[in-house]
């Protein structure tokens, strides 16, 4: 194996876990974002549902 190949493989070996961690972090960020979004939308849905039921009850 030449020095060039060795260097490339070494860099690749180092960059793999880094890339993996970055990917994991990104996945975590996106999942939390969607979770927060879902949570907020559920809250607003709940508010609308209660508002509608209160309106129908008062009739």
PDB file of C-alpha atoms in Angstrom:
ATOM      1  CA  UNK A   1       0.000   0.000   0.000  1.00  0.00           C
ATOM      2  CA  UNK A   2       1.367   3.390  -0.938  1.00  0.00           C
ATOM      3  CA  UNK A   3       1.525   6.312   1.452  1.00  0.00           C
ATOM      4  CA  UNK A   4      -1.244   8.091  -0.451  1.00  0.00           C
ATOM      5  CA  UNK A   5      -3.625   5.148  -0.114  1.00  0.00           C
ATOM      6  CA  UNK A   6      -2.732   4.809   3.538  1.00  0.00           C
ATOM      7  CA  UNK A   7      -3.447   8.497   4.182  1.00  0.00           C
ATOM      8  CA  UNK A   8      -6.760   8.290   2.355  1.00  0.00           C
ATOM      9  CA  UNK A   9      -7.879   5.218   4.253  1.00  0.00           C
ATOM     10  CA  UNK A  10      -6.790   6.834   7.524  1.00  0.00           C
ATOM     11  CA  UNK A  11      -8.765  10.008   6.790  1.00  0.00           C
ATOM     12  CA  UNK A  12     -11.739   7.905   5.749  1.00  0.00           C
ATOM     13  CA  UNK A  13     -11.557   5.903   8.993  1.00  0.00           C
ATOM     14  CA  UNK A  14     -11.497   9.108  11.021  1.00  0.00           C
ATOM     15  CA  UNK A  15     -14.236  10.846   9.057  1.00  0.00           C
ATOM     16  CA  UNK A  16     -16.676   7.908   9.212  1.00  0.00           C
ATOM     17  CA  UNK A  17     -17.516   8.156  12.945  1.00  0.00           C
ATOM     18  CA  UNK A  18     -17.591  11.947  12.748  1.00  0.00           C
ATOM     19  CA  UNK A  19     -20.041  11.807   9.863  1.00  0.00           C
ATOM     20  CA  UNK A  20     -22.072   9.202  11.734  1.00  0.00           C
ATOM     21  CA  UNK A  21     -22.278  11.379  14.853  1.00  0.00           C
ATOM     22  CA  UNK A  22     -23.261  14.420  12.812  1.00  0.00           C
ATOM     23  CA  UNK A  23     -25.924  12.356  11.097  1.00  0.00           C
ATOM     24  CA  UNK A  24     -27.227  11.117  14.454  1.00  0.00           C
ATOM     25  CA  UNK A  25     -27.328  14.663  15.817  1.00  0.00           C
ATOM     26  CA  UNK A  26     -29.190  15.824  12.731  1.00  0.00           C
ATOM     27  CA  UNK A  27     -31.670  12.971  13.091  1.00  0.00           C
ATOM     28  CA  UNK A  28     -32.210  13.826  16.756  1.00  0.00           C
ATOM     29  CA  UNK A  29     -32.725  17.503  15.892  1.00  0.00           C
ATOM     30  CA  UNK A  30     -35.258  16.763  13.167  1.00  0.00           C
ATOM     31  CA  UNK A  31     -37.145  14.264  15.317  1.00  0.00           C
ATOM     32  CA  UNK A  32     -37.336  16.730  18.224  1.00  0.00           C
ATOM     33  CA  UNK A  33     -38.485  19.460  15.849  1.00  0.00           C
ATOM     34  CA  UNK A  34     -41.248  17.275  14.469  1.00  0.00           C
ATOM     35  CA  UNK A  35     -42.130  16.126  17.993  1.00  0.00           C
ATOM     36  CA  UNK A  36     -42.438  19.734  19.205  1.00  0.00           C
ATOM     37  CA  UNK A  37     -44.459  20.591  16.098  1.00  0.00           C
ATOM     38  CA  UNK A  38     -46.766  17.627  16.708  1.00  0.00           C
ATOM     39  CA  UNK A  39     -47.102  18.609  20.358  1.00  0.00           C
ATOM     40  CA  UNK A  40     -48.023  22.187  19.448  1.00  0.00           C
ATOM     41  CA  UNK A  41     -50.452  21.139  16.728  1.00  0.00           C
ATOM     42  CA  UNK A  42     -52.104  18.682  19.125  1.00  0.00           C
ATOM     43  CA  UNK A  43     -52.471  21.476  21.683  1.00  0.00           C
ATOM     44  CA  UNK A  44     -54.078  23.786  19.129  1.00  0.00           C
ATOM     45  CA  UNK A  45     -56.303  20.946  17.892  1.00  0.00           C
ATOM     46  CA  UNK A  46     -57.373  20.313  21.473  1.00  0.00           C
ATOM     47  CA  UNK A  47     -58.175  24.019  21.919  1.00  0.00           C
ATOM     48  CA  UNK A  48     -60.259  24.085  18.743  1.00  0.00           C
ATOM     49  CA  UNK A  49     -62.039  20.888  19.742  1.00  0.00           C
ATOM     50  CA  UNK A  50     -62.948  22.272  23.176  1.00  0.00           C
ATOM     51  CA  UNK A  51     -64.000  25.577  21.607  1.00  0.00           C
ATOM     52  CA  UNK A  52     -66.290  23.789  19.148  1.00  0.00           C
ATOM     53  CA  UNK A  53     -67.767  21.520  21.834  1.00  0.00           C
ATOM     54  CA  UNK A  54     -68.412  24.502  24.108  1.00  0.00           C
ATOM     55  CA  UNK A  55     -70.188  26.278  21.253  1.00  0.00           C
ATOM     56  CA  UNK A  56     -72.384  23.260  20.530  1.00  0.00           C
ATOM     57  CA  UNK A  57     -73.118  22.749  24.245  1.00  0.00           C
ATOM     58  CA  UNK A  58     -74.294  26.333  24.766  1.00  0.00           C
ATOM     59  CA  UNK A  59     -76.923  26.000  22.013  1.00  0.00           C
TER      60      UNK A  59
END
